[in-house]
Amino acid sequence: MSKIKPSQGAPYARIMGVGGYRPTRVVPNEVILETIDSSDEWIRSRSGIATRHWASPEETVTAMSVEASGKAIADAGITPEQIGGVIVSTVSHFKQTPAVATEIADRIGAVKPAAFDISAGCAGFGYGLTLAKGMIVEGSAEYVLVIGVERLSDLTDLEDRATAFLFGDGAGAVVVGPAKEPGIGPTVWGSEGDKSETIKQTVPWTDYREGSVDKFPAITQEGQAVFRWAVFEMAKVAQQALDAAGISSADLDVFIPHQANMRIIDSMVKTLKLPDHVTVARDVETTGNTSAASIPLAMERLLATGQAKSGDTALVIGFGAGLVYAATVVTLP
């Protein structure tokens, strides 16, 4: 018989508050066209993107995260001292160690929380949300801050016609806390490593350091392969998340997919046969693809504009480099 005392966590967890930060500089497609042979019409038809935000030198991964976190904590109605965990998903923090989560935790005034980074690309927010839920139910933290943050402008090859127009910068954050009824459903997540070459960094950092390449590493992708995978396979994962939560698409109020591409979003809506009453996040048009930050940023905007409201039932799904994915049903804060 085990002598270990059972965990004393909350019965359930929920999202209590959300916050976002978009850099002040807005970059229209015309700026992208200065370095690639394309057109505004082609970019819009291919991706749905009209503008994106690019960070200034002062708008660092840490600075953007602190701004988004402050809003999420205030929205949740708690104090920074109550935060017991800080999880940051990012692929664009360029220090291997220490984790940027530790610096962010200190800057927001959290007191000795567990703090760590994860690298799960565009699915990173879903991964962080699932880990936070586990921490709360297990009892190792009462409130956990989950941040998705990217400065993808630092990893964009502006001469790559396939990707130059896609990426933007920003930070989104949520506070996850205890609940008396389910507020975050079961997560359907996984990876398909045999497809890892479809979205990747062009070369390792060591190649750049050693001088074997003279161009700074960037993100590249096989657009058509990624599109087909996202449209056909991720619609299946989204349906599995609905099934796991015990609801149908008719029970949904909101759909918040990763803001990768408007064509992917529209195709998933069609494949899932979402009813007309379901509000669909299409933040990609003015924010671009912000990877791990895209879902919380889209969530924050829907709530701020009144397109979604507190208590709505939302399906969220992220997918990207790895290839990795994560989907779950949540109650909006």
mmCIF file of C-alpha atoms in Angstrom:
data_model
loop_
_atom_site.group_PDB
_atom_site.id
_atom_site.type_symbol
_atom_site.label_atom_id
_atom_site.label_comp_id
_atom_site.label_asym_id
_atom_site.label_seq_id
_atom_site.Cartn_x
_atom_site.Cartn_y
_atom_site.Cartn_z
ATOM 1 C CA MET A 1 0.000 0.000 0.000
ATOM 2 C CA SER A 2 1.349 3.394 -0.979
ATOM 3 C CA LYS A 3 2.413 5.756 1.802
ATOM 4 C CA ILE A 4 2.177 8.772 -0.497
ATOM 5 C CA LYS A 5 -0.457 11.299 0.463
ATOM 6 C CA PRO A 6 -3.005 11.868 -2.359
ATOM 7 C CA SER A 7 -3.040 15.192 -4.198
ATOM 8 C CA GLN A 8 -5.274 17.897 -2.795
ATOM 9 C CA GLY A 9 -6.043 19.955 -5.871
ATOM 10 C CA ALA A 10 -9.231 21.497 -7.210
ATOM 11 C CA PRO A 11 -11.813 19.200 -8.810
ATOM 12 C CA TYR A 12 -11.637 21.138 -12.081
ATOM 13 C CA ALA A 13 -9.885 24.075 -13.753
ATOM 14 C CA ARG A 14 -11.019 26.956 -15.944
ATOM 15 C CA ILE A 15 -9.682 30.018 -17.739
ATOM 16 C CA MET A 16 -10.284 32.983 -15.443
ATOM 17 C CA GLY A 17 -8.814 35.880 -17.397
ATOM 18 C CA VAL A 18 -7.199 36.713 -20.728
ATOM 19 C CA GLY A 19 -4.895 39.469 -21.961
ATOM 20 C CA GLY A 20 -3.086 40.330 -25.158
ATOM 21 C CA TYR A 21 -0.406 42.616 -26.518
ATOM 22 C CA ARG A 22 0.122 43.574 -30.148
ATOM 23 C CA PRO A 23 3.177 45.648 -31.107
ATOM 24 C CA THR A 24 2.492 49.242 -32.063
ATOM 25 C CA ARG A 25 3.894 48.964 -35.593
ATOM 26 C CA VAL A 26 1.304 47.793 -38.124
ATOM 27 C CA VAL A 27 2.835 46.373 -41.309
ATOM 28 C CA PRO A 28 0.634 46.268 -44.435
ATOM 29 C CA ASN A 29 1.233 43.933 -47.354
ATOM 30 C CA GLU A 30 2.790 46.792 -49.312
ATOM 31 C CA VAL A 31 5.853 46.592 -47.046
ATOM 32 C CA ILE A 32 6.213 42.866 -47.712
ATOM 33 C CA LEU A 33 6.018 43.504 -51.462
ATOM 34 C CA GLU A 34 9.223 45.547 -51.268
ATOM 35 C CA THR A 35 11.228 42.311 -50.980
ATOM 36 C CA ILE A 36 9.172 39.656 -52.809
ATOM 37 C CA ASP A 37 7.670 39.482 -56.302
ATOM 38 C CA SER A 38 3.973 39.260 -55.492
ATOM 39 C CA SER A 39 0.856 41.389 -55.055
ATOM 40 C CA ASP A 40 -1.516 42.440 -52.313
ATOM 41 C CA GLU A 41 -4.275 40.484 -54.052
ATOM 42 C CA TRP A 42 -2.153 37.314 -54.163
ATOM 43 C CA ILE A 43 -1.260 37.547 -50.447
ATOM 44 C CA ARG A 44 -4.865 38.146 -49.429
ATOM 45 C CA SER A 45 -6.236 35.351 -51.597
ATOM 46 C CA ARG A 46 -3.605 32.888 -50.415
ATOM 47 C CA SER A 47 -3.665 33.703 -46.685
ATOM 48 C CA GLY A 48 -6.361 36.253 -45.885
ATOM 49 C CA ILE A 49 -3.713 38.499 -44.332
ATOM 50 C CA ALA A 50 -3.888 42.264 -44.897
ATOM 51 C CA THR A 51 -1.660 43.492 -42.062
ATOM 52 C CA ARG A 52 0.471 42.160 -39.246
ATOM 53 C CA HIS A 53 2.278 43.654 -36.241
ATOM 54 C CA TRP A 54 6.081 43.721 -35.972
ATOM 55 C CA ALA A 55 7.854 44.420 -32.713
ATOM 56 C CA SER A 56 10.306 47.247 -32.128
ATOM 57 C CA PRO A 57 13.623 46.560 -30.362
ATOM 58 C CA GLU A 58 11.960 47.560 -27.077
ATOM 59 C CA GLU A 59 9.036 45.166 -27.601
ATOM 60 C CA THR A 60 10.952 42.083 -26.566
ATOM 61 C CA VAL A 61 9.506 38.642 -25.861
ATOM 62 C CA THR A 62 9.687 39.501 -22.162
ATOM 63 C CA ALA A 63 8.202 42.993 -22.492
ATOM 64 C CA MET A 64 5.255 41.832 -24.598
ATOM 65 C CA SER A 65 4.606 38.921 -22.222
ATOM 66 C CA VAL A 66 4.607 41.194 -19.183
ATOM 67 C CA GLU A 67 2.029 43.489 -20.809
ATOM 68 C CA ALA A 68 -0.273 40.612 -21.793
ATOM 69 C CA SER A 69 0.140 38.937 -18.406
ATOM 70 C CA GLY A 70 -0.756 42.063 -16.474
ATOM 71 C CA LYS A 71 -4.023 42.314 -18.394
ATOM 72 C CA ALA A 72 -4.822 38.624 -17.864
ATOM 73 C CA ILE A 73 -4.140 38.809 -14.126
ATOM 74 C CA ALA A 74 -6.313 41.917 -13.764
ATOM 75 C CA ASP A 75 -9.057 40.269 -15.826
ATOM 76 C CA ALA A 76 -8.924 37.217 -13.547
ATOM 77 C CA GLY A 77 -9.326 39.390 -10.448
ATOM 78 C CA ILE A 78 -6.298 37.985 -8.640
ATOM 79 C CA THR A 79 -2.917 39.362 -7.627
ATOM 80 C CA PRO A 80 0.493 38.387 -9.071
ATOM 81 C CA GLU A 81 1.463 36.932 -5.702
ATOM 82 C CA GLN A 82 -1.205 34.260 -6.136
ATOM 83 C CA ILE A 83 0.389 32.898 -9.315
ATOM 84 C CA GLY A 84 1.936 29.504 -8.581
ATOM 85 C CA GLY A 85 3.114 28.639 -12.079
ATOM 86 C CA VAL A 86 4.229 30.446 -15.231
ATOM 87 C CA ILE A 87 4.307 28.508 -18.507
ATOM 88 C CA VAL A 88 5.624 30.235 -21.632
ATOM 89 C CA SER A 89 5.305 28.797 -25.113
ATOM 90 C CA THR A 90 7.668 30.371 -27.644
ATOM 91 C CA VAL A 91 10.106 29.510 -30.418
ATOM 92 C CA SER A 92 11.547 33.017 -30.699
ATOM 93 C CA HIS A 93 13.321 33.544 -27.369
ATOM 94 C CA PHE A 94 16.950 33.348 -28.401
ATOM 95 C CA LYS A 95 18.550 32.486 -25.066
ATOM 96 C CA GLN A 96 18.854 28.740 -24.601
ATOM 97 C CA THR A 97 18.856 29.275 -20.836
ATOM 98 C CA PRO A 98 17.495 30.481 -18.480
ATOM 99 C CA ALA A 99 13.864 30.051 -19.419
ATOM 100 C CA VAL A 100 12.239 33.383 -20.239
ATOM 101 C CA ALA A 101 9.368 32.302 -17.960
ATOM 102 C CA THR A 102 11.581 32.955 -14.926
ATOM 103 C CA GLU A 103 12.275 36.542 -15.985
ATOM 104 C CA ILE A 104 8.619 37.180 -16.781
ATOM 105 C CA ALA A 105 7.559 35.737 -13.411
ATOM 106 C CA ASP A 106 9.895 38.129 -11.632
ATOM 107 C CA ARG A 107 8.804 41.125 -13.705
ATOM 108 C CA ILE A 108 5.105 40.595 -12.984
ATOM 109 C CA GLY A 109 5.685 40.188 -9.238
ATOM 110 C CA ALA A 110 4.965 36.477 -8.847
ATOM 111 C CA VAL A 111 6.573 34.960 -5.747
ATOM 112 C CA LYS A 112 8.719 31.869 -6.418
ATOM 113 C CA PRO A 113 6.350 30.200 -8.891
ATOM 114 C CA ALA A 114 7.235 27.163 -10.949
ATOM 115 C CA ALA A 115 8.373 28.699 -14.240
ATOM 116 C CA PHE A 116 9.397 27.048 -17.489
ATOM 117 C CA ASP A 117 9.295 27.365 -21.272
ATOM 118 C CA ILE A 118 7.886 24.892 -23.763
ATOM 119 C CA SER A 119 8.519 24.578 -27.488
ATOM 120 C CA ALA A 120 5.462 23.266 -29.292
ATOM 121 C CA GLY A 121 5.160 25.795 -32.106
ATOM 122 C CA CYS A 122 1.655 26.861 -33.023
ATOM 123 C CA ALA A 123 0.161 24.207 -30.716
ATOM 124 C CA GLY A 124 2.083 25.613 -27.761
ATOM 125 C CA PHE A 125 -0.823 27.436 -26.154
ATOM 126 C CA GLY A 126 -2.879 24.236 -26.075
ATOM 127 C CA TYR A 127 0.032 22.337 -24.575
ATOM 128 C CA GLY A 128 0.512 25.008 -21.908
ATOM 129 C CA LEU A 129 -3.201 25.100 -21.111
ATOM 130 C CA THR A 130 -3.232 21.334 -20.596
ATOM 131 C CA LEU A 131 -0.197 21.438 -18.322
ATOM 132 C CA ALA A 132 -1.740 24.270 -16.286
ATOM 133 C CA LYS A 133 -4.971 22.323 -15.865
ATOM 134 C CA GLY A 134 -2.987 19.342 -14.596
ATOM 135 C CA MET A 135 -1.075 21.483 -12.089
ATOM 136 C CA ILE A 136 -4.291 22.885 -10.630
ATOM 137 C CA VAL A 137 -6.153 19.593 -10.421
ATOM 138 C CA GLU A 138 -3.051 17.881 -9.037
ATOM 139 C CA GLY A 139 -2.681 20.618 -6.430
ATOM 140 C CA SER A 140 0.813 21.940 -7.166
ATOM 141 C CA ALA A 141 -0.529 25.425 -7.951
ATOM 142 C CA GLU A 142 -3.757 27.314 -7.384
ATOM 143 C CA TYR A 143 -3.359 29.726 -10.314
ATOM 144 C CA VAL A 144 -1.185 29.258 -13.392
ATOM 145 C CA LEU A 145 -0.287 31.860 -15.986
ATOM 146 C CA VAL A 146 -0.050 30.490 -19.542
ATOM 147 C CA ILE A 147 1.630 32.722 -22.110
ATOM 148 C CA GLY A 148 2.024 32.326 -25.862
ATOM 149 C CA VAL A 149 4.516 34.846 -27.230
ATOM 150 C CA GLU A 150 6.438 35.270 -30.464
ATOM 151 C CA ARG A 151 8.694 37.704 -32.302
ATOM 152 C CA LEU A 152 8.508 35.817 -35.577
ATOM 153 C CA SER A 153 9.697 38.871 -37.495
ATOM 154 C CA ASP A 154 13.134 37.850 -36.192
ATOM 155 C CA LEU A 155 12.759 34.458 -37.890
ATOM 156 C CA THR A 156 11.223 35.615 -41.165
ATOM 157 C CA ASP A 157 13.118 35.521 -44.454
ATOM 158 C CA LEU A 158 11.707 38.577 -46.196
ATOM 159 C CA GLU A 159 12.942 37.254 -49.543
ATOM 160 C CA ASP A 160 11.075 33.939 -49.214
ATOM 161 C CA ARG A 161 7.945 34.372 -51.309
ATOM 162 C CA ALA A 162 6.239 31.425 -49.563
ATOM 163 C CA THR A 163 6.538 32.736 -45.995
ATOM 164 C CA ALA A 164 7.543 36.418 -45.969
ATOM 165 C CA PHE A 165 3.940 37.593 -45.649
ATOM 166 C CA LEU A 166 2.772 35.092 -43.027
ATOM 167 C CA PHE A 167 4.270 35.964 -39.683
ATOM 168 C CA GLY A 168 3.559 38.557 -37.024
ATOM 169 C CA ASP A 169 4.563 39.338 -33.449
ATOM 170 C CA GLY A 170 2.596 39.499 -30.216
ATOM 171 C CA ALA A 171 1.776 37.946 -26.862
ATOM 172 C CA GLY A 172 -1.357 36.422 -25.413
ATOM 173 C CA ALA A 173 -1.863 35.205 -21.857
ATOM 174 C CA VAL A 174 -4.492 33.506 -19.742
ATOM 175 C CA VAL A 175 -4.825 32.789 -16.040
ATOM 176 C CA VAL A 176 -6.014 29.268 -15.286
ATOM 177 C CA GLY A 177 -7.525 28.651 -11.873
ATOM 178 C CA PRO A 178 -9.692 26.273 -9.809
ATOM 179 C CA ALA A 179 -13.314 25.560 -10.694
ATOM 180 C CA LYS A 180 -16.261 23.631 -9.253
ATOM 181 C CA GLU A 181 -17.335 22.392 -12.678
ATOM 182 C CA PRO A 182 -15.376 21.563 -15.847
ATOM 183 C CA GLY A 183 -14.076 24.655 -17.645
ATOM 184 C CA ILE A 184 -11.378 22.975 -19.729
ATOM 185 C CA GLY A 185 -12.256 19.736 -21.468
ATOM 186 C CA PRO A 186 -10.069 16.729 -22.242
ATOM 187 C CA THR A 187 -7.206 17.568 -24.589
ATOM 188 C CA VAL A 188 -6.699 15.724 -27.844
ATOM 189 C CA TRP A 189 -3.032 16.215 -28.666
ATOM 190 C CA GLY A 190 -0.203 14.501 -30.431
ATOM 191 C CA SER A 191 2.557 14.714 -33.004
ATOM 192 C CA GLU A 192 3.456 13.408 -36.442
ATOM 193 C CA GLY A 193 7.232 13.555 -36.469
ATOM 194 C CA ASP A 194 7.474 11.922 -39.879
ATOM 195 C CA LYS A 195 6.240 15.267 -41.253
ATOM 196 C CA SER A 196 8.669 17.416 -39.237
ATOM 197 C CA GLU A 197 10.432 18.666 -42.374
ATOM 198 C CA THR A 198 7.302 20.446 -43.621
ATOM 199 C CA ILE A 199 7.749 23.341 -41.133
ATOM 200 C CA LYS A 200 11.254 23.933 -39.835
ATOM 201 C CA GLN A 201 14.116 26.306 -39.157
ATOM 202 C CA THR A 202 16.244 26.609 -42.287
ATOM 203 C CA VAL A 203 19.556 25.704 -40.605
ATOM 204 C CA PRO A 204 20.746 25.017 -37.038
ATOM 205 C CA TRP A 205 22.174 27.920 -35.018
ATOM 206 C CA THR A 206 25.540 26.156 -35.055
ATOM 207 C CA ASP A 207 25.784 26.461 -38.851
ATOM 208 C CA TYR A 208 25.358 30.220 -38.555
ATOM 209 C CA ARG A 209 27.829 30.436 -35.669
ATOM 210 C CA GLU A 210 30.465 28.443 -37.511
ATOM 211 C CA GLY A 211 30.079 30.510 -40.646
ATOM 212 C CA SER A 212 28.973 27.690 -42.943
ATOM 213 C CA VAL A 213 25.972 29.875 -43.820
ATOM 214 C CA ASP A 214 25.884 33.660 -43.867
ATOM 215 C CA LYS A 215 22.114 34.095 -43.675
ATOM 216 C CA PHE A 216 20.422 34.188 -40.268
ATOM 217 C CA PRO A 217 18.173 31.130 -39.693
ATOM 218 C CA ALA A 218 14.499 31.559 -40.574
ATOM 219 C CA ILE A 219 11.287 29.549 -40.597
ATOM 220 C CA THR A 220 10.411 27.795 -43.824
ATOM 221 C CA GLN A 221 7.572 25.503 -44.779
ATOM 222 C CA GLU A 222 6.112 23.362 -47.546
ATOM 223 C CA GLY A 223 2.905 25.316 -47.957
ATOM 224 C CA GLN A 224 0.751 22.836 -49.848
ATOM 225 C CA ALA A 225 1.681 19.883 -47.616
ATOM 226 C CA VAL A 226 0.932 21.907 -44.484
ATOM 227 C CA PHE A 227 -2.364 23.141 -45.929
ATOM 228 C CA ARG A 228 -3.571 19.628 -46.773
ATOM 229 C CA TRP A 229 -2.558 18.284 -43.365
ATOM 230 C CA ALA A 230 -4.195 21.149 -41.487
ATOM 231 C CA VAL A 231 -7.458 21.025 -43.419
ATOM 232 C CA PHE A 232 -8.030 17.277 -43.447
ATOM 233 C CA GLU A 233 -6.279 15.953 -40.352
ATOM 234 C CA MET A 234 -6.949 18.821 -37.939
ATOM 235 C CA ALA A 235 -10.671 18.809 -38.658
ATOM 236 C CA LYS A 236 -10.621 15.207 -37.410
ATOM 237 C CA VAL A 237 -8.752 16.247 -34.261
ATOM 238 C CA ALA A 238 -11.221 19.080 -33.661
ATOM 239 C CA GLN A 239 -14.109 16.628 -33.908
ATOM 240 C CA GLN A 240 -12.344 14.291 -31.472
ATOM 241 C CA ALA A 241 -12.061 17.165 -28.980
ATOM 242 C CA LEU A 242 -15.792 17.817 -29.288
ATOM 243 C CA ASP A 243 -16.501 14.125 -28.747
ATOM 244 C CA ALA A 244 -14.161 14.005 -25.736
ATOM 245 C CA ALA A 245 -15.993 16.960 -24.190
ATOM 246 C CA GLY A 246 -19.329 15.238 -24.782
ATOM 247 C CA ILE A 247 -20.767 17.958 -27.010
ATOM 248 C CA SER A 248 -21.600 18.468 -30.684
ATOM 249 C CA SER A 249 -20.846 21.385 -32.980
ATOM 250 C CA ALA A 250 -24.409 22.598 -32.329
ATOM 251 C CA ASP A 251 -23.460 23.151 -28.667
ATOM 252 C CA LEU A 252 -20.593 25.473 -29.561
ATOM 253 C CA ASP A 253 -20.729 29.245 -29.320
ATOM 254 C CA VAL A 254 -17.225 30.023 -30.568
ATOM 255 C CA PHE A 255 -14.495 28.412 -32.683
ATOM 256 C CA ILE A 256 -10.923 29.653 -32.121
ATOM 257 C CA PRO A 257 -8.480 27.835 -34.379
ATOM 258 C CA HIS A 258 -4.808 28.708 -34.697
ATOM 259 C CA GLN A 259 -4.635 31.789 -36.897
ATOM 260 C CA ALA A 260 -2.427 30.317 -39.604
ATOM 261 C CA ASN A 261 -4.326 31.047 -42.765
ATOM 262 C CA MET A 262 -7.870 32.185 -43.579
ATOM 263 C CA ARG A 263 -8.312 29.429 -46.175
ATOM 264 C CA ILE A 264 -7.476 26.788 -43.568
ATOM 265 C CA ILE A 265 -9.918 28.327 -41.091
ATOM 266 C CA ASP A 266 -12.743 28.489 -43.634
ATOM 267 C CA SER A 267 -12.083 24.926 -44.792
ATOM 268 C CA MET A 268 -12.174 23.617 -41.208
ATOM 269 C CA VAL A 269 -15.480 25.414 -40.587
ATOM 270 C CA LYS A 270 -16.920 23.731 -43.662
ATOM 271 C CA THR A 271 -15.546 20.273 -42.836
ATOM 272 C CA LEU A 272 -16.807 20.467 -39.242
ATOM 273 C CA LYS A 273 -20.183 21.708 -40.518
ATOM 274 C CA LEU A 274 -20.306 24.414 -37.865
ATOM 275 C CA PRO A 275 -23.739 26.052 -37.527
ATOM 276 C CA ASP A 276 -24.129 29.692 -38.561
ATOM 277 C CA HIS A 277 -24.545 30.777 -34.937
ATOM 278 C CA VAL A 278 -20.938 29.794 -34.093
ATOM 279 C CA THR A 279 -18.613 32.798 -33.967
ATOM 280 C CA VAL A 280 -15.355 32.041 -35.781
ATOM 281 C CA ALA A 281 -12.101 33.823 -34.925
ATOM 282 C CA ARG A 282 -10.496 35.363 -38.010
ATOM 283 C CA ASP A 283 -7.880 37.492 -36.303
ATOM 284 C CA VAL A 284 -5.299 36.403 -38.882
ATOM 285 C CA GLU A 285 -6.473 39.156 -41.249
ATOM 286 C CA THR A 286 -4.939 41.940 -39.159
ATOM 287 C CA THR A 287 -2.520 40.052 -36.897
ATOM 288 C CA GLY A 288 -0.934 37.462 -39.183
ATOM 289 C CA ASN A 289 0.341 34.128 -37.919
ATOM 290 C CA THR A 290 1.741 34.632 -34.419
ATOM 291 C CA SER A 291 2.239 30.921 -33.692
ATOM 292 C CA ALA A 292 1.823 30.204 -29.958
ATOM 293 C CA ALA A 293 0.281 33.641 -29.360
ATOM 294 C CA SER A 294 -2.466 33.361 -31.966
ATOM 295 C CA ILE A 295 -5.195 31.591 -29.967
ATOM 296 C CA PRO A 296 -5.072 33.754 -26.811
ATOM 297 C CA LEU A 297 -4.776 36.909 -28.941
ATOM 298 C CA ALA A 298 -7.825 35.887 -30.964
ATOM 299 C CA MET A 299 -9.702 34.970 -27.782
ATOM 300 C CA GLU A 300 -8.928 38.325 -26.212
ATOM 301 C CA ARG A 301 -10.099 40.238 -29.289
ATOM 302 C CA LEU A 302 -13.379 38.315 -29.573
ATOM 303 C CA LEU A 303 -14.193 39.090 -25.939
ATOM 304 C CA ALA A 304 -13.063 42.719 -26.156
ATOM 305 C CA THR A 305 -15.183 43.400 -29.254
ATOM 306 C CA GLY A 306 -18.255 41.618 -27.917
ATOM 307 C CA GLN A 307 -18.216 38.952 -30.629
ATOM 308 C CA ALA A 308 -17.928 36.416 -27.795
ATOM 309 C CA LYS A 309 -18.976 36.676 -24.173
ATOM 310 C CA SER A 310 -18.042 35.262 -20.800
ATOM 311 C CA GLY A 311 -19.419 31.776 -20.321
ATOM 312 C CA ASP A 312 -19.465 30.900 -24.024
ATOM 313 C CA THR A 313 -18.364 27.402 -24.989
ATOM 314 C CA ALA A 314 -15.392 27.504 -27.362
ATOM 315 C CA LEU A 315 -13.432 24.931 -29.307
ATOM 316 C CA VAL A 316 -9.728 25.824 -29.544
ATOM 317 C CA ILE A 317 -7.189 24.020 -31.704
ATOM 318 C CA GLY A 318 -3.545 24.722 -32.446
ATOM 319 C CA PHE A 319 -1.323 22.975 -34.977
ATOM 320 C CA GLY A 320 2.081 23.519 -36.493
ATOM 321 C CA ALA A 321 5.793 22.708 -36.530
ATOM 322 C CA GLY A 322 6.617 19.215 -35.428
ATOM 323 C CA LEU A 323 4.061 18.492 -36.680
ATOM 324 C CA VAL A 324 2.194 18.867 -33.392
ATOM 325 C CA TYR A 325 -1.376 19.639 -32.447
ATOM 326 C CA ALA A 326 -3.664 20.194 -29.458
ATOM 327 C CA ALA A 327 -7.415 20.739 -29.255
ATOM 328 C CA THR A 328 -9.836 21.158 -26.376
ATOM 329 C CA VAL A 329 -13.172 22.722 -25.483
ATOM 330 C CA VAL A 330 -13.132 25.575 -22.959
ATOM 331 C CA THR A 331 -15.525 27.949 -21.240
ATOM 332 C CA LEU A 332 -14.515 31.524 -22.011
ATOM 333 C CA PRO A 333 -13.628 33.738 -19.028
#
